[in-house]
Coordinates of C-alpha atoms in Angstrom, one line a residue:
X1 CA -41.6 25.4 -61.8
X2 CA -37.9 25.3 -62.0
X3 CA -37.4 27.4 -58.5
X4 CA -39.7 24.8 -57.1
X5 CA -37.8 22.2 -58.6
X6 CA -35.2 23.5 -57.2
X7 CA -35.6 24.3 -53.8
X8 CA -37.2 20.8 -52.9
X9 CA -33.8 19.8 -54.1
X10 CA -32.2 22.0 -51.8
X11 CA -34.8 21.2 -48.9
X12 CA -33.7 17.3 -49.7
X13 CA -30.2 17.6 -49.7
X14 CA -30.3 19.2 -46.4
X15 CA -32.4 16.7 -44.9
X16 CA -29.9 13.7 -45.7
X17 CA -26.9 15.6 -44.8
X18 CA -28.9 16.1 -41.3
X19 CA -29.2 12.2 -41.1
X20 CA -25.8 11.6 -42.0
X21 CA -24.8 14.1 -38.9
X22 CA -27.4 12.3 -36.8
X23 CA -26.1 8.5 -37.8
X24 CA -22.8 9.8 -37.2
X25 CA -23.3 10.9 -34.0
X26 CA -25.2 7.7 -32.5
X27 CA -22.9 5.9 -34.2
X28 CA -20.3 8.1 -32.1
X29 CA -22.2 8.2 -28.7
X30 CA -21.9 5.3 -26.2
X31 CA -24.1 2.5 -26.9
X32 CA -27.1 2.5 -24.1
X33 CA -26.7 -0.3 -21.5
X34 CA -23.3 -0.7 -22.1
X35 CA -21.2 -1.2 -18.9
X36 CA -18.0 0.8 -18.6
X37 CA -14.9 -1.2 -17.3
X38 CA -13.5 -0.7 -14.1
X39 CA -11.2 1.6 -13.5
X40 CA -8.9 -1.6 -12.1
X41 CA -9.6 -4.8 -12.4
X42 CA -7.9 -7.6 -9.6
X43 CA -7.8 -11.5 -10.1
X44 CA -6.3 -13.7 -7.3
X45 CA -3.5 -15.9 -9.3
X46 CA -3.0 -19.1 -8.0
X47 CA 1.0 -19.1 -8.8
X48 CA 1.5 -22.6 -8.9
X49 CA -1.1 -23.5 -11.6
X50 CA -1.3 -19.7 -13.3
X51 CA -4.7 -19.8 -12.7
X52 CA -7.3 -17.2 -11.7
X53 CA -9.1 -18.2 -9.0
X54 CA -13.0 -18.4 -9.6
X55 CA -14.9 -15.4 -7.8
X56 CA -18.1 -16.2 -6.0
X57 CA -20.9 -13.8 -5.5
X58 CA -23.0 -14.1 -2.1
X59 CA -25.2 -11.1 0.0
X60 CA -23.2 -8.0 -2.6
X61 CA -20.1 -9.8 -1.2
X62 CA -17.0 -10.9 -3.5
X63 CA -15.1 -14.1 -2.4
X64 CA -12.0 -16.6 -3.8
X65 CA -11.1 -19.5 -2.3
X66 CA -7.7 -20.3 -1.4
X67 CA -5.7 -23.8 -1.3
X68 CA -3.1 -23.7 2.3
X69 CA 0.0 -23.7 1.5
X70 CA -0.5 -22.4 -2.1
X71 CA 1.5 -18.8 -3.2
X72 CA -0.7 -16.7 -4.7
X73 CA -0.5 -13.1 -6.6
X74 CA -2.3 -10.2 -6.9
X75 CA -2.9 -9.5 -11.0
X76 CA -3.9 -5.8 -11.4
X77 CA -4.9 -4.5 -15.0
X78 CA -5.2 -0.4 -15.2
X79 CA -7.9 -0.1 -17.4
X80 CA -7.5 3.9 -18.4
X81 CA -5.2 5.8 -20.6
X82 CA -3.5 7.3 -17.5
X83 CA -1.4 6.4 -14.8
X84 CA -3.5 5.3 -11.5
X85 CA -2.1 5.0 -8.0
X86 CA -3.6 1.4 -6.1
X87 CA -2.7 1.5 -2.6
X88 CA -3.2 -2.6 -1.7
X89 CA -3.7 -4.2 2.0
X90 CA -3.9 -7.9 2.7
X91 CA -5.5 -8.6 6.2
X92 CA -6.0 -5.0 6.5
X93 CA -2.3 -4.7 6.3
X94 CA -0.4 -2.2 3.5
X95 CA 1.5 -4.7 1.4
X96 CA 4.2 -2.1 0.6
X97 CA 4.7 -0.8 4.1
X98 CA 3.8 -3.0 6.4
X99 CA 0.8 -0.8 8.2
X100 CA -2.3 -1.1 9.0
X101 CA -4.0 -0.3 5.9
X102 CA -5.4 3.3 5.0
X103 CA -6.7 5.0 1.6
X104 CA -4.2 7.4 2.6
X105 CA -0.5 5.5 2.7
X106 CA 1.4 4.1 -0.2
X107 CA 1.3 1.7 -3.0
X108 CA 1.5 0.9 -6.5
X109 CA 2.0 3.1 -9.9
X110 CA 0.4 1.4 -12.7
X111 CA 1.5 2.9 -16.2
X112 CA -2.0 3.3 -18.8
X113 CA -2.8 0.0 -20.0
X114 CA -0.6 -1.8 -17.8
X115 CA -1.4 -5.4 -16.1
X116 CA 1.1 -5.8 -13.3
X117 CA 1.0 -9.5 -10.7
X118 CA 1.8 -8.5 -6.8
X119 CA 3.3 -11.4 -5.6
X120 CA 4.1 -10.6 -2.1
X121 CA 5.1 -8.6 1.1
X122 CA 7.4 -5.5 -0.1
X123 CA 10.4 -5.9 1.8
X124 CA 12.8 -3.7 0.0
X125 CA 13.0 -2.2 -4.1
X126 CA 14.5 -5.1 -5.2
X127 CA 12.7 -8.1 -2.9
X128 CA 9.1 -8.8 -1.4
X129 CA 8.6 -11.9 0.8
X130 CA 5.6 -14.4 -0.9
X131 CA 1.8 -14.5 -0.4
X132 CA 1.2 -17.9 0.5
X133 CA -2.3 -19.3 2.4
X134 CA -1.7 -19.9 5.6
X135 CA -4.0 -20.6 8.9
X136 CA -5.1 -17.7 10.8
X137 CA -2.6 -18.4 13.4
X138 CA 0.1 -18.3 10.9
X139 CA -1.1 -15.5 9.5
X140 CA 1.7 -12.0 8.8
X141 CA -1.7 -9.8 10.6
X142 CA -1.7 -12.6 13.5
X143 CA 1.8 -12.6 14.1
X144 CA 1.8 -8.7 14.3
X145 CA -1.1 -8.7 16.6
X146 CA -4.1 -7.6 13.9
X147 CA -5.8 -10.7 13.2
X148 CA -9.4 -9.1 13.4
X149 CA -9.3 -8.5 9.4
X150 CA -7.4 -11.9 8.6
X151 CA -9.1 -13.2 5.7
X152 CA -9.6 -10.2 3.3
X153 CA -7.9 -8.2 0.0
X154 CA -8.4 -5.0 -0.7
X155 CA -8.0 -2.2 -3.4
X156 CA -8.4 1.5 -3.5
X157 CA -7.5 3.1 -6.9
X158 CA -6.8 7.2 -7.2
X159 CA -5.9 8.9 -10.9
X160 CA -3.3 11.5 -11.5
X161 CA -3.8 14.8 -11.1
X162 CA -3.5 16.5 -14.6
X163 CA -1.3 19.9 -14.7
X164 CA -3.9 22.8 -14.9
X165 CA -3.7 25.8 -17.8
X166 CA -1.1 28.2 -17.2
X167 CA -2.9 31.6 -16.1
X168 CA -1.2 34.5 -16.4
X169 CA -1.1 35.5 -12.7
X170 CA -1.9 32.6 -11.2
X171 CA -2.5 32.8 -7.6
X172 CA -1.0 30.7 -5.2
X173 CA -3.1 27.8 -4.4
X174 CA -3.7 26.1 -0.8
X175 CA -2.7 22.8 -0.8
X176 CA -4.7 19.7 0.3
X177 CA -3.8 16.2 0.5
X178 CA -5.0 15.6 -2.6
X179 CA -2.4 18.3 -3.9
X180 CA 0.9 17.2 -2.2
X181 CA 3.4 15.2 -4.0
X182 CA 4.1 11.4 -2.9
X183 CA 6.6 9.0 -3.2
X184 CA 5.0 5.9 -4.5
X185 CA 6.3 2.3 -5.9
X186 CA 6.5 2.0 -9.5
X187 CA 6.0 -1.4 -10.9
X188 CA 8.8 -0.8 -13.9
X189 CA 6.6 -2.6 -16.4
X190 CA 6.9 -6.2 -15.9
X191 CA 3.9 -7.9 -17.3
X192 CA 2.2 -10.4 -15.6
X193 CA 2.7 -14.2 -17.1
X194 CA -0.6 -15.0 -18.9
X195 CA -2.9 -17.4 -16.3
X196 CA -2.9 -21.1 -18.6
X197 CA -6.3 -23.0 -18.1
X198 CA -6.1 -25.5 -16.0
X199 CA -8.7 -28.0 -14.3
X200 CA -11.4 -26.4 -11.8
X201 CA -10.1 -27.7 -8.0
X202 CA -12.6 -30.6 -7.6
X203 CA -15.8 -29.8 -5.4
X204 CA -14.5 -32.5 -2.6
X205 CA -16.7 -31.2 0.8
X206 CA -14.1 -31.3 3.8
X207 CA -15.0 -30.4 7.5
X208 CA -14.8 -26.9 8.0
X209 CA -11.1 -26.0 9.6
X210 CA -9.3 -23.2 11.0
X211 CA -10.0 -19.9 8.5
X212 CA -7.1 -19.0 6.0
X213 CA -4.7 -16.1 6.3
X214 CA -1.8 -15.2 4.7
X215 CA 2.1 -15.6 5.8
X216 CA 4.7 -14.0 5.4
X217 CA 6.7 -16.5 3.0
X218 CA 9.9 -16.8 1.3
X219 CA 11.7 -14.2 0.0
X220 CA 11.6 -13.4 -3.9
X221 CA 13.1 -11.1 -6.6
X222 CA 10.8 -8.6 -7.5
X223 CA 12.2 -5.2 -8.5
X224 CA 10.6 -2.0 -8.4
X225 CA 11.5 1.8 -8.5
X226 CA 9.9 4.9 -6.5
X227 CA 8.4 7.1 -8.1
X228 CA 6.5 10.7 -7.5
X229 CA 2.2 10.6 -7.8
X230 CA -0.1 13.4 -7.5
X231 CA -3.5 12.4 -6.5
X232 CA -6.6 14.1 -8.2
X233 CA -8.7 13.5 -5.6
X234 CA -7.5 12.2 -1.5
X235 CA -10.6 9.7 -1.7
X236 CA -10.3 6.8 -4.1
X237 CA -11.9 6.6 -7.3
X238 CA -12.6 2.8 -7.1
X239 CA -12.1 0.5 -3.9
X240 CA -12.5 -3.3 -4.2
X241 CA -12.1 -6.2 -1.6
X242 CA -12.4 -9.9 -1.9
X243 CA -12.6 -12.4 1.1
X244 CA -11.2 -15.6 1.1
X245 CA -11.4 -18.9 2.8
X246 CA -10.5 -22.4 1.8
X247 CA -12.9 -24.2 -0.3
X248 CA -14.3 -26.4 2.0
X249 CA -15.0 -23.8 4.8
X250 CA -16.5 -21.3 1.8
X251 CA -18.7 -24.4 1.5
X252 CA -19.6 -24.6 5.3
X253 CA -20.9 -20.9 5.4
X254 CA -22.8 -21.3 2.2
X255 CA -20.8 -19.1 -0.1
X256 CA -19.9 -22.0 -2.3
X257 CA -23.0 -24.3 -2.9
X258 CA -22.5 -28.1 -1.8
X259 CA -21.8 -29.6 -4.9
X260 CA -24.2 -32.5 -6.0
X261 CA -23.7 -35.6 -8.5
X262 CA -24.6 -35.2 -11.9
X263 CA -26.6 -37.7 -13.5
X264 CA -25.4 -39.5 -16.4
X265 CA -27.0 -41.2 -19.2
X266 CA -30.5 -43.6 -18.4
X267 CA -29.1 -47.5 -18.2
X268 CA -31.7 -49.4 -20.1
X269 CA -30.6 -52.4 -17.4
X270 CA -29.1 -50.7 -14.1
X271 CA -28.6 -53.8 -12.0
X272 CA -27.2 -55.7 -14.6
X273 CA -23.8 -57.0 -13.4
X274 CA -23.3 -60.4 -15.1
X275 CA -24.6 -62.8 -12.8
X276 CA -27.7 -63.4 -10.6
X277 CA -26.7 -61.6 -7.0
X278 CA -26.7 -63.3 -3.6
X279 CA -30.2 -62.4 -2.2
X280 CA -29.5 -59.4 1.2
X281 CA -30.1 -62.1 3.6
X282 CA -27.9 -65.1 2.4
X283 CA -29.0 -68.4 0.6

């Protein structure tokens, strides 16, 4: 009796400590369903208001609308633990060089954690030359002759490569694109001013005009340093674009749905203004 006793005890121990390993474990493991952040994440900042301007979903296609005239930045958060390269092109333009944009050219060093605003054209380490909404014809990718991609931001986002173990006779590896060292722009940690809420632009339906671009605007202080960046991988891990239009011509091509009135409370009496009316069709 008492090594029966005694062995169910055993057997019973062991099963909770099993179910504490097990609870620990879910407990430790991912929950299902959940959605892993980006690897980046972009707003468009309208600088003048610190607001982010409202994204609108249509086809599997992103889109902002932009006011002409307004300056506007680019607000990139890194979202890992590690430092990610973001090469960035406006119009299909390299913001940092001034090319037409390719995964493979230059851009921006984000430090782990880091959420950086863009604000314009690089023009030098120490100035950059403001986005600001413009008309296609006024457009930096007009003006340079490339105003087929006017009307579109993009992102492509590559990690850093991580130092392999040290082997004992390591053998001398062939390099690829991925492998080769690269000067890049650093932003130097400047954080970008928290947006403050501000009042929606109001849903006022004008005639389609000519599509916005952006210009080349008026030069700013913006310092940055260069820095070296190995890429893990010469593909990115994560690309991105918006489009954007002005509001009223994102509401002509049925991005932005037409806007229609709201109806207040019921009005027991609806026509009742005071005094008897003069009938349509005079005394």
């Amino acid at each position: 009796m008492t090594t029966t006793t005694h062995t169910q005890r055993s057997l019973r121990r062991r099963t909770l400590l099993a179910a504490a390993v097990c609870a620990l474990a879910a407990a430790a493991a991912p929950t299902a369903g959940a959605v892993a952040p980006p690897l980046v994440d972009l707003q468009v900042i309208d600088r003048e208001t610190r607001q982010a301007a409202r994204i609108w979903r249509r086809g599997g296609r992103l889109y902002v609308a932009g006011r002409p005239g307004a300056r506007y930045g680019l607000q990139v958060t890194n979202n890992t633990p590690g430092r990610v390269l973001v090469v960035m092109s406006v119009d299909g333009v390299n913001i940092l060089t001034g090319e037409t944009a390719g995964y493979g050219q230059r851009g921006y060093v984000f430090a782990p954690y880091e959420t950086y605003e863009v604000s314009g054209w690089r023009k030098s380490d120490a100035q950059v030359a403001a986005f600001t909404f413009a008309t296609l014809s006024r457009s930096y990718a007009t003006r340079t002759g490339r105003p087929h991609d006017v009307g579109v931001i993009g992102i492509a986002a590559f990690t850093e490569r991580t130092a392999p173990p040290v082997a004992l006779a390591p053998a001398a590896p062939e390099q690829s694109a991925a492998d080769t060292l690269e000067e890049s722009v650093v932003t130097g940690g400047r954080r970008a001013p928290p947006p403050v809420l501000r009042a929606a632009p109001s849903g006022q339906v004008a005639r389609r005009s000519e599509r916005l671009g952006t210009a080349h605007g008026a030069r700013e202080w913006s310092a940055v340093t260069t820095v070296s960046f190995q890429r893990a991988t010469s593909y990115p891990k994560f690309v991105r674009q918006m489009e954007y239009d002005s509001y009223a011509n994102l509401v002509a091509r049925g991005v932005i749905p037409r806007s229609t009135p709201t109806p207040g409370r019921p009005r027991p009496f609806p026509q009742e203004n005071g005094y008897v009316p003069d009938p349509p069709y005079g005394r």
